[in-house]
């Protein structure tokens, strides 16, 4: 398995809802990432997890809460989001953090989130 | 600070025409440069990286350290090349590891029949 799998592919949620995005990989990668991509904009790094510990938090609002329960799984818990949080949320992984030059990064196909 | 600039937001060419997507970067160290492609509603995929010096789907890119550029070129564009192309930079630490990725704003390429 050489993929990063994200579920759900699409999510519509209200501003008072609580939901979670899931990311899974079975490549034995020990680093996982969350990116946010607004329409027609480049991906922006949100969080980096290395060996299930949070390594980087790019000043993301607390309404986004990441969780790494094991080395294959990365969740993003969402609560009290705003309409401007609507975006494509991308998960990525790499063998290690920092990633090696040889292996680089692998991206998932993303969850398209709409906050209404 | 690291910065990646893609001056063209949109680029349109006819099928069979040459295409060049520009990318300039700013970084004081030795960067690693990448081109990623995102077809409509699909995942971000790695297209090229400068260290591999290969041609993928007919695309090539050469790192020009003097001009701090990493332009993506294809001599004969195809309709299936229509996509969003992102240039990205990663810092290199101790020669063997990559830092985080910094993306340019992307260029939407449309190839007309």
GROMACS .gro file of C-alpha atoms in nm:
model
  229
    1UNK     CA    1   0.000   0.000   0.000
    2UNK     CA    2   0.162   0.323  -0.115
    3UNK     CA    3  -0.122   0.562  -0.051
    4UNK     CA    4  -0.245   0.809   0.204
    5UNK     CA    5  -0.620   0.756   0.249
    6UNK     CA    6  -0.848   1.030   0.372
    7UNK     CA    7  -1.210   1.001   0.480
    8UNK     CA    8  -1.461   1.135   0.424
    9UNK     CA    9  -1.402   1.275   0.076
   10UNK     CA   10  -1.667   1.542   0.130
   11UNK     CA   11  -1.814   1.689   0.448
   12UNK     CA   12  -2.076   1.954   0.507
   13UNK     CA   13  -2.113   2.073   0.863
   14UNK     CA   14  -2.288   2.345   1.055
   15UNK     CA   15  -2.106   2.595   1.272
   16UNK     CA   16  -2.220   2.424   1.591
   17UNK     CA   17  -2.132   2.071   1.480
   18UNK     CA   18  -1.844   1.855   1.593
   19UNK     CA   19  -1.686   1.635   1.324
   20UNK     CA   20  -1.356   1.459   1.256
   21UNK     CA   21  -1.141   1.407   0.949
   22UNK     CA   22  -0.942   1.088   0.925
   23UNK     CA   23  -0.612   1.012   0.756
   24UNK     CA   24  -0.451   0.670   0.732
   25UNK     CA   25  -0.133   0.531   0.582
   26UNK     CA   26   0.024   0.187   0.598
   27UNK     CA   27   0.362   0.267   0.450
   28UNK     CA   28   0.534   0.268   0.789
   29UNK     CA   29   0.581   0.645   0.770
   30UNK     CA   30   0.649   0.804   1.109
   31UNK     CA   31   0.562   1.162   1.016
   32UNK     CA   32   0.218   1.288   0.917
   33UNK     CA   33   0.092   1.633   0.824
   34UNK     CA   34  -0.226   1.835   0.788
   35UNK     CA   35  -0.248   2.104   0.519
   36UNK     CA   36  -0.531   2.344   0.441
   37UNK     CA   37  -0.594   2.445   0.081
   38UNK     CA   38  -0.840   2.719  -0.004
   39UNK     CA   39  -0.980   2.728  -0.357
   40UNK     CA   40  -0.717   2.824  -0.617
   41UNK     CA   41  -0.456   2.873  -0.343
   42UNK     CA   42  -0.150   2.665  -0.250
   43UNK     CA   43  -0.160   2.422   0.040
   44UNK     CA   44  -0.067   2.573   0.376
   45UNK     CA   45   0.088   2.364   0.652
   46UNK     CA   46  -0.120   2.334   0.970
   47UNK     CA   47   0.038   2.059   1.182
   48UNK     CA   48   0.329   1.816   1.176
   49UNK     CA   49   0.327   1.496   1.381
   50UNK     CA   50   0.644   1.293   1.427
   51UNK     CA   51   0.639   0.963   1.612
   52UNK     CA   52   0.285   1.045   1.725
   53UNK     CA   53   0.399   1.370   1.888
   54UNK     CA   54   0.307   1.717   1.771
   55UNK     CA   55   0.620   1.876   1.624
   56UNK     CA   56   0.480   2.185   1.453
   57UNK     CA   57   0.161   2.383   1.506
   58UNK     CA   58   0.144   2.673   1.264
   59UNK     CA   59  -0.065   2.892   1.496
   60UNK     CA   60  -0.383   2.716   1.396
   61UNK     CA   61  -0.702   2.818   1.587
   62UNK     CA   62  -0.805   2.585   1.865
   63UNK     CA   63  -1.127   2.495   1.685
   64UNK     CA   64  -0.895   2.259   1.490
   65UNK     CA   65  -0.765   1.985   1.717
   66UNK     CA   66  -0.528   1.722   1.575
   67UNK     CA   67  -0.485   1.379   1.723
   68UNK     CA   68  -0.241   1.101   1.638
   69UNK     CA   69  -0.362   0.784   1.814
   70UNK     CA   70  -0.100   0.563   1.647
   71UNK     CA   71   0.168   0.579   1.381
   72UNK     CA   72  -0.073   0.496   1.098
   73UNK     CA   73  -0.358   0.728   1.185
   74UNK     CA   74  -0.400   1.103   1.206
   75UNK     CA   75  -0.728   1.272   1.293
   76UNK     CA   76  -0.837   1.633   1.276
   77UNK     CA   77  -1.123   1.714   1.515
   78UNK     CA   78  -1.339   2.009   1.415
   79UNK     CA   79  -1.560   2.211   1.646
   80UNK     CA   80  -1.736   2.546   1.610
   81UNK     CA   81  -1.592   2.613   1.266
   82UNK     CA   82  -1.659   2.925   1.063
   83UNK     CA   83  -1.766   2.944   0.697
   84UNK     CA   84  -1.417   3.074   0.610
   85UNK     CA   85  -1.278   2.739   0.725
   86UNK     CA   86  -1.434   2.580   0.417
   87UNK     CA   87  -1.143   2.433   0.222
   88UNK     CA   88  -0.974   2.116   0.103
   89UNK     CA   89  -0.790   1.954   0.393
   90UNK     CA   90  -0.492   1.751   0.279
   91UNK     CA   91  -0.305   1.490   0.474
   92UNK     CA   92   0.050   1.393   0.386
   93UNK     CA   93   0.311   1.160   0.524
   94UNK     CA   94   0.682   1.096   0.501
   95UNK     CA   95   0.919   0.831   0.627
   96UNK     CA   96   1.056   1.062   0.894
   97UNK     CA   97   1.039   1.424   0.999
   98UNK     CA   98   1.228   1.596   0.849
   99UNK     CA   99   1.164   1.397   0.532
  100UNK     CA  100   1.456   1.240   0.352
  101UNK     CA  101   1.559   1.375   0.015
  102UNK     CA  102   1.523   1.030  -0.133
  103UNK     CA  103   1.167   0.956  -0.017
  104UNK     CA  104   0.998   1.297   0.000
  105UNK     CA  105   0.628   1.340   0.080
  106UNK     CA  106   0.311   1.151  -0.014
  107UNK     CA  107  -0.020   1.338  -0.025
  108UNK     CA  108  -0.375   1.212   0.020
  109UNK     CA  109  -0.661   1.322  -0.205
  110UNK     CA  110  -0.811   1.541   0.063
  111UNK     CA  111  -1.142   1.605   0.237
  112UNK     CA  112  -1.346   1.886   0.087
  113UNK     CA  113  -1.507   2.061   0.383
  114UNK     CA  114  -1.796   2.305   0.359
  115UNK     CA  115  -1.905   2.492   0.670
  116UNK     CA  116  -2.258   2.631   0.652
  117UNK     CA  117   1.294   3.374   0.450
  118UNK     CA  118   1.190   3.121   0.191
  119UNK     CA  119   0.962   3.230  -0.088
  120UNK     CA  120   0.835   3.071  -0.408
  121UNK     CA  121   0.696   3.293  -0.682
  122UNK     CA  122   0.488   3.175  -0.973
  123UNK     CA  123   0.415   3.493  -1.168
  124UNK     CA  124   0.141   3.350  -1.389
  125UNK     CA  125  -0.187   3.262  -1.225
  126UNK     CA  126  -0.333   3.141  -1.555
  127UNK     CA  127  -0.165   3.011  -1.868
  128UNK     CA  128  -0.336   2.896  -2.186
  129UNK     CA  129  -0.178   2.733  -2.489
  130UNK     CA  130  -0.301   2.533  -2.786
  131UNK     CA  131  -0.236   2.162  -2.816
  132UNK     CA  132   0.105   2.095  -2.966
  133UNK     CA  133   0.248   2.431  -2.862
  134UNK     CA  134   0.543   2.459  -2.626
  135UNK     CA  135   0.464   2.554  -2.269
  136UNK     CA  136   0.677   2.703  -1.993
  137UNK     CA  137   0.552   2.756  -1.638
  138UNK     CA  138   0.774   2.995  -1.449
  139UNK     CA  139   0.896   2.954  -1.094
  140UNK     CA  140   1.141   3.170  -0.905
  141UNK     CA  141   1.253   3.116  -0.551
  142UNK     CA  142   1.430   3.296  -0.277
  143UNK     CA  143   1.629   3.110  -0.014
  144UNK     CA  144   1.970   3.177   0.131
  145UNK     CA  145   2.074   2.812   0.156
  146UNK     CA  146   2.067   2.521  -0.090
  147UNK     CA  147   1.704   2.443  -0.161
  148UNK     CA  148   1.536   2.139  -0.301
  149UNK     CA  149   1.281   2.226  -0.569
  150UNK     CA  150   0.974   2.034  -0.676
  151UNK     CA  151   0.687   2.060  -0.920
  152UNK     CA  152   0.352   1.922  -0.804
  153UNK     CA  153   0.047   1.880  -1.026
  154UNK     CA  154  -0.316   1.874  -0.920
  155UNK     CA  155  -0.567   1.760  -1.181
  156UNK     CA  156  -0.924   1.870  -1.134
  157UNK     CA  157  -1.049   1.741  -0.798
  158UNK     CA  158  -0.761   1.495  -0.763
  159UNK     CA  159  -0.479   1.460  -0.515
  160UNK     CA  160  -0.162   1.661  -0.526
  161UNK     CA  161   0.097   1.454  -0.710
  162UNK     CA  162   0.469   1.494  -0.734
  163UNK     CA  163   0.564   1.563  -1.096
  164UNK     CA  164   0.934   1.645  -1.082
  165UNK     CA  165   1.213   1.713  -0.839
  166UNK     CA  166   1.531   1.884  -0.940
  167UNK     CA  167   1.765   1.625  -0.792
  168UNK     CA  168   1.628   1.347  -1.009
  169UNK     CA  169   1.684   1.531  -1.339
  170UNK     CA  170   1.426   1.318  -1.515
  171UNK     CA  171   1.148   1.384  -1.764
  172UNK     CA  172   0.796   1.295  -1.654
  173UNK     CA  173   0.506   1.306  -1.902
  174UNK     CA  174   0.735   1.504  -2.132
  175UNK     CA  175   0.798   1.776  -1.872
  176UNK     CA  176   1.145   1.886  -1.769
  177UNK     CA  177   1.270   2.145  -1.523
  178UNK     CA  178   1.622   2.272  -1.467
  179UNK     CA  179   1.737   2.443  -1.154
  180UNK     CA  180   1.919   2.766  -1.240
  181UNK     CA  181   2.088   2.883  -0.923
  182UNK     CA  182   2.217   3.202  -1.088
  183UNK     CA  183   1.867   3.313  -1.179
  184UNK     CA  184   1.707   3.131  -0.878
  185UNK     CA  185   1.459   2.973  -1.115
  186UNK     CA  186   1.308   2.629  -1.168
  187UNK     CA  187   1.087   2.670  -1.475
  188UNK     CA  188   0.877   2.377  -1.596
  189UNK     CA  189   0.884   2.312  -1.971
  190UNK     CA  190   0.719   2.085  -2.223
  191UNK     CA  191   0.786   2.111  -2.596
  192UNK     CA  192   0.441   1.993  -2.712
  193UNK     CA  193   0.150   2.044  -2.473
  194UNK     CA  194  -0.140   1.796  -2.463
  195UNK     CA  195  -0.500   1.853  -2.355
  196UNK     CA  196  -0.452   1.613  -2.064
  197UNK     CA  197  -0.183   1.845  -1.927
  198UNK     CA  198  -0.454   2.089  -1.821
  199UNK     CA  199  -0.419   2.115  -1.443
  200UNK     CA  200  -0.295   2.331  -1.159
  201UNK     CA  201   0.083   2.326  -1.124
  202UNK     CA  202   0.256   2.416  -0.800
  203UNK     CA  203   0.622   2.489  -0.762
  204UNK     CA  204   0.749   2.404  -0.414
  205UNK     CA  205   1.069   2.453  -0.221
  206UNK     CA  206   1.206   2.261   0.068
  207UNK     CA  207   1.503   2.352   0.276
  208UNK     CA  208   1.776   2.092   0.302
  209UNK     CA  209   1.929   2.014   0.634
  210UNK     CA  210   2.259   1.831   0.676
  211UNK     CA  211   2.246   1.729   0.310
  212UNK     CA  212   2.011   1.437   0.363
  213UNK     CA  213   1.683   1.563   0.503
  214UNK     CA  214   1.413   1.795   0.381
  215UNK     CA  215   1.244   2.064   0.582
  216UNK     CA  216   0.886   2.167   0.534
  217UNK     CA  217   0.746   2.242   0.191
  218UNK     CA  218   0.677   2.599   0.080
  219UNK     CA  219   0.438   2.621  -0.214
  220UNK     CA  220   0.399   2.888  -0.477
  221UNK     CA  221   0.047   3.014  -0.550
  222UNK     CA  222   0.013   2.783  -0.850
  223UNK     CA  223  -0.041   2.826  -1.222
  224UNK     CA  224  -0.357   2.695  -1.383
  225UNK     CA  225  -0.260   2.555  -1.722
  226UNK     CA  226  -0.527   2.513  -1.987
  227UNK     CA  227  -0.442   2.338  -2.310
  228UNK     CA  228  -0.696   2.405  -2.585
  229UNK     CA  229  -0.765   2.151  -2.861
   0.00000   0.00000   0.00000
